[in-house]
Amino acid sequence: MKAITEREAIKVITTHYIDGAFVESHGREVMNIIRPTDGQVIGSVTLADEEDTRRAIAAAKRAFATYGRSTTDERAQILRRLHAAASARRDDLTAAMVDEYGGVIQFAGLIVDSGISAFQAAEKALQEIPWRRSWDKTTVTLEPVGVAGLITAWNANALFLCLKIASAVAAGCTVVIKPSELSSMQTQVLVEALHEAKLPKGLLNVVTGLGNVVGAELVRNPDVAKISFTGSVAVGEQIMRDGAATMKRMTLELGGKSPTVLLDDAALDKAIPAALTMAFMNSGQACAAGTRLLVPMSRLDEVKRAILDTMRAFTVGDPADPNIAVGPMVSQKQYERVESYIRKGIEEGAEVLVGGEGRPEGLEAGYFVKPTVFVNVKNDMTIAQEEIFGPVLSVIAYDSEDEAIRIANDSKYGLHAAVLGTDIQRARRVASQLRAGRVVINGMTDDPQAPWGGFKYSGIGREYGRYGIEAFLEPKAILE
Ligand code: NAD
């Protein structure tokens, strides 16, 4: 229990990264950094204000005058330098994610690795983009949109920051990043790492502060052309409204309530561990978490027994321990949110198969909740409709394949989905009918060249690969 018992030196962050240098904050508000495993203060961060934000935007605007005209070879070289710089601090980044966020080390390492590999993936995708096409007397080029404001959530900080930086830089944009204020320590480690890439001044700027201060300034500032946002639907809606005044381009990566459709020919020894992994990955604080498990009525009892057996592997505790699968929630607020949904599920008549209300035994100090599986859930219950963002799975029974597809699609969200089954043709047929930006067959998998993003309330636009780069580009035609 190293991360829980040993107090390390308090980390004090007072700078932002503007115009290629760490500069003291103009904003004076100081926020404590709380360790979620025990609620202890492990650091503090001085939050940026509008003035810090405007300085960062001005630096990015100056840098865009040159970087916006860079060649794809120059951008590829910068992506390689960013990759090398981030790789050098891989273990420090993972340790910060465990300490500050409470990410379980077995998953935090994967998150950091996929963040780092985003630079390589963008370099590859860069080669596939038709930057210039001509016919007759027409030439079409793809131009960087301008200064991009990148606003992120707290649940996979290194991944979001690297992914957004990689796509924007590949497109020729300069950036101002507003990371979640709950990820200040992780951001500091990443920015120290990326500083070593020796980028052109002003290409990368990072201002940590509150959403309604720094985020709002990015959204309303006329010198910011594009917002790429990862976060909640409520804030996404506000950003879209506020950004309209300056005609902002938008990529919005929002929430999910992803269905996992277990077909009646699924082999439960593989399918149930896969379903539970998708439900509880990143301690359930994952936008793509498969939080609705749709089960054929004919196999419900068998599935319940398999879940009870498999849940033994989903141990909750110290995230620094490699045997632990579920860590604490990021904050007291998030702890209360998850608990309130567990209570709501019980009130609405769902049955707790595993878990339930309250902290797990022996983990009273931190923001730990019990990984919870509800059965007898109807798809119109609150726990099946609203994003909980914690380790809570709803098992919903269905009678026919058509009904399973109907229930899966009966959601305001459409970010991610999964199909589990033995007959692969049938699994593909079901996958093709699910209204989601990504569907995985027989377990969680990733492809950094495949688009990532949502249908419906899960957002607008796509990230990853060439789709992610295209989101930072404008087509321009010259006709003779
Ligand atoms: P949030 O919406 O509260 O905050 C996200 C970011 O927006 C933070 O940096 C916050 O400071 C900022 N912000 C808040 N108000 C703002 C404003 N008025 N203007 C500009 N910026 C503002 O979300 P969260 O609690 O940090 O993250 C959890 C949410 O993120 C969940 O809904 C989850 O599904 C979603 N998420 C989506 C994806 C995806 O890829 N689709 C990935 C991870 C998380």
Coordinates of C-alpha atoms and ligand atoms in Angstrom, one line a residue, residues 151-156 160 178-182 209-217 219 229-236 238-239 242 252-256 285-288 333-334 337 387 389 413 415 452-454 458 463, ligand 1:
I151 CA -10.1 21.0 -23.4
T152 CA -9.9 17.7 -21.6
A153 CA -11.5 15.5 -18.9
W154 CA -9.6 14.0 -16.0
N155 CA -10.0 10.2 -16.6
A156 CA -7.2 9.6 -19.1
F160 CA -6.3 12.9 -24.3
K178 CA -6.8 23.5 -20.9
P179 CA -6.4 20.2 -19.1
S180 CA -8.8 19.2 -16.4
E181 CA -7.8 21.0 -13.2
L182 CA -8.0 17.5 -11.5
G209 CA -7.4 26.5 -14.7
L210 CA -11.1 26.2 -14.2
G211 CA -13.5 25.5 -17.0
N212 CA -15.6 28.5 -16.5
V213 CA -12.5 30.7 -16.5
V214 CA -9.8 29.3 -18.9
G215 CA -12.1 27.1 -20.9
A216 CA -14.7 29.8 -21.3
E217 CA -12.0 32.3 -22.5
V219 CA -14.3 29.2 -26.3
F229 CA -13.3 19.0 -26.2
T230 CA -13.5 15.8 -24.2
G231 CA -15.9 15.9 -21.3
S232 CA -19.6 15.8 -20.3
V233 CA -22.7 16.5 -22.5
A234 CA -23.7 19.4 -20.3
V235 CA -20.4 21.3 -20.8
G236 CA -20.3 20.2 -24.5
Q238 CA -22.5 25.0 -23.4
I239 CA -19.3 25.1 -25.4
D242 CA -20.9 29.9 -26.5
L252 CA -17.0 17.2 -29.0
E253 CA -16.1 13.8 -27.4
L254 CA -18.8 13.4 -24.8
G255 CA -20.4 10.6 -22.7
G256 CA -21.6 7.1 -23.2
Q285 CA -14.5 6.0 -15.2
A286 CA -14.3 5.5 -18.9
C287 CA -16.5 7.1 -21.6
A288 CA -16.5 3.8 -23.5
K333 CA -17.9 14.5 -5.7
Q334 CA -17.5 11.6 -8.1
R337 CA -22.3 10.7 -7.7
E387 CA -24.0 7.8 -17.6
F389 CA -19.0 7.1 -14.8
Y413 CA -25.8 8.0 -26.4
L415 CA -20.2 6.2 -28.5
W452 CA -13.2 7.5 -32.3
G453 CA -16.3 9.5 -31.5
G454 CA -20.0 9.4 -31.0
S458 CA -22.0 11.2 -27.5
E463 CA -10.5 11.7 -33.3
Ligands
NAD1 P1 -16.6 18.1 -17.6 O1 -17.5 18.3 -18.8 O2 -17.1 18.5 -16.3 O3 -15.2 18.8 -17.8 C1 -14.4 18.6 -19.0 C2 -13.5 19.8 -19.2 O4 -14.3 21.0 -19.5 C3 -12.7 20.2 -17.9 O5 -11.4 20.5 -18.3 C4 -13.5 21.4 -17.4 O6 -12.7 22.2 -16.6 C5 -13.9 22.0 -18.7 N1 -15.0 23.0 -18.6 C6 -16.0 23.0 -17.6 N2 -16.8 24.0 -17.9 C7 -16.4 24.7 -19.0 C8 -16.9 25.8 -19.8 N3 -18.0 26.5 -19.4 N4 -16.2 26.1 -20.9 C9 -15.1 25.4 -21.3 N5 -14.6 24.4 -20.6 C10 -15.3 24.0 -19.5 O7 -16.2 16.5 -17.7 P2 -15.4 15.7 -16.7 O8 -16.1 15.5 -15.4 O9 -14.0 16.3 -16.6 O10 -15.2 14.3 -17.4 C11 -16.2 13.3 -17.4 C12 -17.0 13.3 -18.7 O11 -16.1 13.3 -19.8 C13 -17.9 12.1 -18.8 O12 -19.2 12.5 -19.3 C14 -17.3 11.3 -19.9 O13 -18.1 10.4 -20.6 C15 -16.6 12.3 -20.8 N6 -15.5 11.7 -21.5 C16 -15.7 11.5 -22.9 C17 -14.7 10.8 -23.6 C18 -14.8 10.6 -25.1 O14 -13.8 10.3 -25.8 N7 -16.0 10.6 -25.7 C19 -13.5 10.4 -23.0 C20 -13.4 10.7 -21.6 C21 -14.4 11.3 -20.9

